[in-house]
Amino acid sequence: ILGVILATPIVLQIQDLNLLIIILIILAALTVAFRFVNYAFFMLFLTMLIVVILDLDVAKDWQLAGTRVFHTVLGGALVVISYYLWPIWQKRSLPRRIGILLEKSISYFQTVAAAYQGQAQSAKILDLSRRQAELASDNALATVQRMRQEPKRFQGNVVGTTELILNGVSFINGVTTLRQHLQQFQPSQTLPGLDEFIEQVTKTFENLQQIQQTGINSLSMPNFTQSLHRLTDYLETIPEAQTEEIRSLTFILAELHQLTDKLKGMFAAIP
């Protein structure tokens, strides 16, 4: 409705076709920009875009806006009625949300990890991967929050699921911290143990996905001790004069330890 209210003065007051086209381009850009960032703003700009497009070849009056408002209210009423008559409990959609969270989290980690392995990653790809992971975590959290408001007999393992998602959010934040540190990362050679660590994280997520899909928690986490020890041993061989590299690798090691803690939390909490 807000989109209709904001778009109505535009279609009623602006007569210049060229100016309307410029406004359409701006609205289209904003719609695309907010698609994976904020659903409310995405729908706001999309509604404004539709109203302006549909009004280009009709008389300038309130009829189109009124029709759009009526359709929006009618659609909302139908959604509310259908929810109470045929409720869809969040427990049914939660596994899919968690699956997407696991998928986007490992994809984001692998993208950042590839940059640490020397593979060029553009800022656009890194940002897109981050937004997708954050959107997946937001959707999963919103789903479990809605599930908390439903009758207890229709709820799943709310506590365990919430713990899993929160650890997933912390994991994503940790990957973002590593991504921001990329500019300071200038090692004198390839980091020993890093490839093994990345493989272990990937294997952990594969195990989590399998447990989540099958419901059988018979898999274990890889042992990160050896790969982290190799990185620590390398750190101790760096000459003291190379203070920047020592500081950078010390920071990275601390973040990798944090990531393993979050993975352990996810593994312990998965229903």
Coordinates of C-alpha atoms in Angstrom, one line a residue:
I1 CA 0.0 0.0 0.0
L2 CA 2.8 2.4 0.8
G3 CA 4.3 1.8 -2.6
V4 CA 1.0 2.9 -4.2
I5 CA 0.7 6.0 -2.0
L6 CA 4.2 7.1 -3.0
A7 CA 3.8 6.3 -6.7
T8 CA 0.4 8.0 -7.1
P9 CA 1.7 11.6 -6.9
I10 CA 4.4 10.7 -9.5
V11 CA 1.8 9.5 -12.0
L12 CA -0.6 12.3 -11.3
Q13 CA 1.8 15.3 -11.2
I14 CA 4.6 14.4 -13.7
Q15 CA 3.6 14.8 -17.4
D16 CA 7.0 14.7 -18.9
L17 CA 7.5 11.3 -20.5
N18 CA 11.3 11.6 -20.4
L19 CA 11.3 12.3 -16.7
L20 CA 9.0 9.4 -16.1
I21 CA 11.4 7.1 -17.9
I22 CA 14.2 8.3 -15.7
I23 CA 12.1 7.6 -12.6
L24 CA 11.4 4.1 -14.0
I25 CA 15.1 3.4 -14.4
I26 CA 15.8 4.6 -10.9
L27 CA 12.9 2.5 -9.5
A28 CA 14.0 -0.6 -11.5
A29 CA 17.6 -0.2 -10.2
L30 CA 16.4 0.1 -6.6
T31 CA 14.2 -2.9 -7.0
V32 CA 17.1 -5.0 -8.2
A33 CA 19.4 -3.6 -5.6
F34 CA 17.1 -4.6 -2.7
R35 CA 16.0 -7.9 -4.0
F36 CA 18.4 -9.9 -1.9
V37 CA 19.0 -7.3 0.8
N38 CA 15.6 -6.2 2.2
Y39 CA 12.3 -7.8 1.1
A40 CA 10.2 -4.9 2.4
F41 CA 12.0 -2.3 0.4
F42 CA 12.1 -4.7 -2.6
M43 CA 8.3 -4.9 -2.6
L44 CA 8.0 -1.1 -2.0
F45 CA 10.0 -0.2 -5.1
L46 CA 8.5 -3.0 -7.1
T47 CA 5.0 -1.8 -6.4
M48 CA 6.0 1.8 -7.3
L49 CA 7.6 0.5 -10.5
I50 CA 4.4 -1.4 -11.5
V51 CA 2.1 1.5 -10.8
V52 CA 4.2 3.9 -12.8
I53 CA 4.5 1.5 -15.8
L54 CA 0.8 0.7 -15.9
D55 CA -0.1 4.3 -15.7
L56 CA 2.0 5.4 -18.7
D57 CA -0.7 4.9 -21.2
V58 CA -3.8 5.7 -19.2
A59 CA -5.5 8.9 -18.1
K60 CA -4.0 10.6 -15.0
D61 CA -6.5 9.8 -12.3
W62 CA -6.7 7.9 -9.0
Q63 CA -8.4 4.8 -10.5
L64 CA -5.3 2.7 -11.0
A65 CA -3.9 3.5 -7.6
G66 CA -7.3 2.7 -6.0
T67 CA -7.4 -0.6 -7.9
R68 CA -3.9 -1.4 -6.8
V69 CA -4.8 -0.7 -3.1
F70 CA -8.0 -2.8 -3.4
H71 CA -6.1 -5.7 -4.8
T72 CA -3.4 -5.4 -2.1
V73 CA -6.0 -5.3 0.7
L74 CA -8.0 -8.2 -0.8
G75 CA -4.8 -10.3 -1.3
G76 CA -3.8 -9.6 2.4
A77 CA -7.3 -10.6 3.6
L78 CA -7.2 -13.8 1.6
V79 CA -3.8 -14.7 3.0
V80 CA -5.0 -14.2 6.6
I81 CA -8.2 -16.2 6.0
S82 CA -6.3 -19.1 4.3
Y83 CA -3.7 -19.1 7.2
Y84 CA -6.4 -19.7 9.8
L85 CA -8.3 -22.2 7.6
W86 CA -5.3 -24.1 6.2
P87 CA -2.3 -23.3 8.4
I88 CA 1.2 -24.2 7.1
W89 CA 3.3 -24.8 10.2
Q90 CA 6.9 -23.5 10.1
K91 CA 8.2 -26.9 11.1
R92 CA 7.5 -28.0 7.5
S93 CA 9.5 -25.2 5.8
L94 CA 12.3 -25.1 8.4
P95 CA 14.4 -28.0 7.0
R96 CA 14.5 -26.2 3.6
R97 CA 15.6 -23.0 5.3
I98 CA 18.4 -24.7 7.2
G99 CA 19.5 -26.5 4.1
I100 CA 19.8 -23.2 2.2
L101 CA 21.7 -21.7 5.2
L102 CA 24.2 -24.6 5.2
E103 CA 24.6 -24.3 1.4
K104 CA 25.1 -20.6 1.3
S105 CA 27.4 -20.6 4.3
I106 CA 29.9 -23.1 2.8
S107 CA 29.7 -21.3 -0.5
Y108 CA 30.6 -18.0 1.1
F109 CA 33.5 -19.7 3.1
Q110 CA 34.8 -21.4 -0.1
T111 CA 34.8 -18.1 -2.0
V112 CA 36.7 -16.3 0.7
A113 CA 39.0 -19.3 1.2
A114 CA 39.8 -19.3 -2.5
A115 CA 41.0 -15.7 -2.2
Y116 CA 43.4 -16.8 0.6
Q117 CA 44.7 -19.6 -1.6
G118 CA 45.7 -17.0 -4.2
Q119 CA 42.7 -17.3 -6.5
A120 CA 41.5 -13.9 -7.6
Q121 CA 38.0 -13.1 -6.4
S122 CA 36.3 -9.9 -7.4
A123 CA 34.7 -7.7 -4.7
K124 CA 31.4 -8.1 -6.5
I125 CA 31.5 -11.9 -6.2
L126 CA 32.5 -11.7 -2.6
D127 CA 29.8 -9.2 -1.7
L128 CA 27.1 -11.3 -3.5
S129 CA 28.2 -14.5 -1.7
R130 CA 28.1 -12.6 1.6
R131 CA 24.6 -11.2 0.9
Q132 CA 23.2 -14.6 0.0
A133 CA 24.6 -16.2 3.1
E134 CA 23.2 -13.4 5.3
L135 CA 19.8 -13.6 3.6
A136 CA 19.7 -17.3 4.2
S137 CA 20.5 -16.8 7.9
D138 CA 17.9 -14.1 8.2
N139 CA 15.3 -16.3 6.6
A140 CA 16.1 -19.2 8.9
L141 CA 16.0 -17.0 12.0
A142 CA 12.6 -15.5 10.9
T143 CA 11.2 -19.0 10.4
V144 CA 12.2 -20.3 13.8
Q145 CA 10.9 -17.1 15.4
R146 CA 7.5 -17.6 13.8
M147 CA 7.6 -21.3 14.9
R148 CA 8.0 -20.1 18.5
Q149 CA 4.6 -18.4 18.2
E150 CA 2.8 -21.5 17.0
P151 CA 1.2 -24.2 19.3
K152 CA 3.9 -26.3 21.0
R153 CA 2.5 -29.5 19.6
F154 CA 3.3 -28.3 16.1
Q155 CA 6.8 -27.0 17.0
G156 CA 10.0 -28.9 16.3
N157 CA 13.2 -28.7 18.3
V158 CA 13.1 -25.0 18.8
V159 CA 16.1 -24.7 21.2
G160 CA 18.4 -26.9 19.1
T161 CA 17.4 -25.3 15.8
T162 CA 17.9 -21.8 17.2
E163 CA 21.4 -22.8 18.5
L164 CA 22.2 -24.2 15.1
I165 CA 21.2 -21.1 13.3
L166 CA 22.9 -18.7 15.7
N167 CA 26.1 -20.6 15.3
G168 CA 25.6 -20.4 11.6
V169 CA 25.2 -16.6 11.8
S170 CA 28.4 -16.4 13.9
F171 CA 30.2 -18.5 11.3
I172 CA 29.1 -16.2 8.5
N173 CA 30.3 -13.2 10.5
G174 CA 33.6 -14.9 11.1
V175 CA 34.0 -15.5 7.3
T176 CA 33.2 -11.8 6.8
T177 CA 36.0 -10.8 9.2
L178 CA 38.4 -12.9 7.2
R179 CA 37.1 -11.3 4.0
Q180 CA 37.8 -7.9 5.4
H181 CA 41.3 -8.9 6.3
L182 CA 42.2 -9.9 2.8
Q183 CA 43.9 -6.6 2.0
Q184 CA 46.4 -7.1 4.9
F185 CA 47.1 -10.7 3.9
Q186 CA 50.4 -10.8 2.1
P187 CA 52.2 -14.1 3.1
S188 CA 55.7 -14.8 1.9
Q189 CA 54.6 -18.3 0.8
T190 CA 51.5 -20.5 0.6
L191 CA 50.2 -21.3 4.1
P192 CA 50.8 -24.9 5.0
G193 CA 47.7 -26.6 6.5
L194 CA 45.3 -24.1 4.9
D195 CA 44.2 -26.4 2.1
E196 CA 43.6 -29.2 4.6
F197 CA 41.6 -26.9 6.9
I198 CA 39.4 -25.8 3.9
E199 CA 38.8 -29.4 3.0
Q200 CA 37.8 -30.2 6.6
V201 CA 35.4 -27.3 6.8
T202 CA 33.8 -28.4 3.5
K203 CA 33.5 -32.0 4.8
T204 CA 31.9 -30.7 8.0
F205 CA 29.2 -28.9 6.1
E206 CA 28.7 -31.9 3.8
N207 CA 28.1 -34.0 7.0
L208 CA 25.8 -31.4 8.4
Q209 CA 23.8 -31.4 5.2
Q210 CA 23.5 -35.2 5.2
I211 CA 22.4 -35.3 8.8
Q212 CA 19.9 -32.5 8.1
Q213 CA 18.5 -34.4 5.1
T214 CA 18.4 -37.9 6.6
G215 CA 17.7 -37.1 10.3
I216 CA 20.4 -39.6 11.2
N217 CA 23.2 -38.2 13.3
S218 CA 25.8 -40.9 12.8
L219 CA 28.6 -38.7 11.3
S220 CA 31.4 -37.0 13.2
M221 CA 33.3 -33.8 12.7
P222 CA 36.8 -33.9 11.1
N223 CA 39.7 -33.3 13.5
F224 CA 41.0 -29.8 12.9
T225 CA 43.9 -30.2 15.2
Q226 CA 46.5 -31.2 12.6
S227 CA 45.8 -28.5 10.1
L228 CA 45.7 -25.8 12.7
H229 CA 49.0 -27.1 14.2
R230 CA 50.6 -26.9 10.8
L231 CA 49.6 -23.2 10.5
T232 CA 50.9 -22.6 14.1
D233 CA 54.2 -24.3 13.4
Y234 CA 54.6 -22.2 10.3
L235 CA 53.9 -19.0 12.3
E236 CA 56.7 -19.9 14.7
T237 CA 59.2 -20.1 11.7
I238 CA 58.6 -16.6 10.5
P239 CA 61.5 -14.3 11.3
E240 CA 60.7 -11.7 14.0
A241 CA 61.6 -8.9 11.6
Q242 CA 58.5 -9.8 9.5
T243 CA 56.2 -8.3 12.1
E244 CA 53.3 -7.5 9.6
E245 CA 53.2 -11.1 8.4
I246 CA 53.3 -12.4 12.0
R247 CA 50.5 -10.1 13.1
S248 CA 48.4 -11.0 10.0
L249 CA 48.8 -14.8 10.4
T250 CA 48.2 -14.6 14.2
F251 CA 44.9 -12.8 13.5
I252 CA 43.9 -15.4 10.8
L253 CA 44.7 -18.3 13.1
A254 CA 42.5 -16.8 15.9
E255 CA 39.6 -16.4 13.4
L256 CA 40.1 -20.0 12.1
H257 CA 39.9 -21.3 15.7
Q258 CA 36.7 -19.2 16.1
L259 CA 35.2 -20.8 13.0
T260 CA 35.9 -24.3 14.3
D261 CA 34.2 -23.5 17.5
K262 CA 31.1 -22.3 15.6
L263 CA 31.2 -25.5 13.5
K264 CA 31.3 -27.6 16.7
G265 CA 28.3 -25.6 18.0
M266 CA 26.4 -26.3 14.8
F267 CA 27.3 -30.0 14.9
A268 CA 26.2 -30.3 18.5
A269 CA 22.9 -28.4 17.9
I270 CA 21.7 -30.0 14.7
P271 CA 18.4 -31.8 15.4

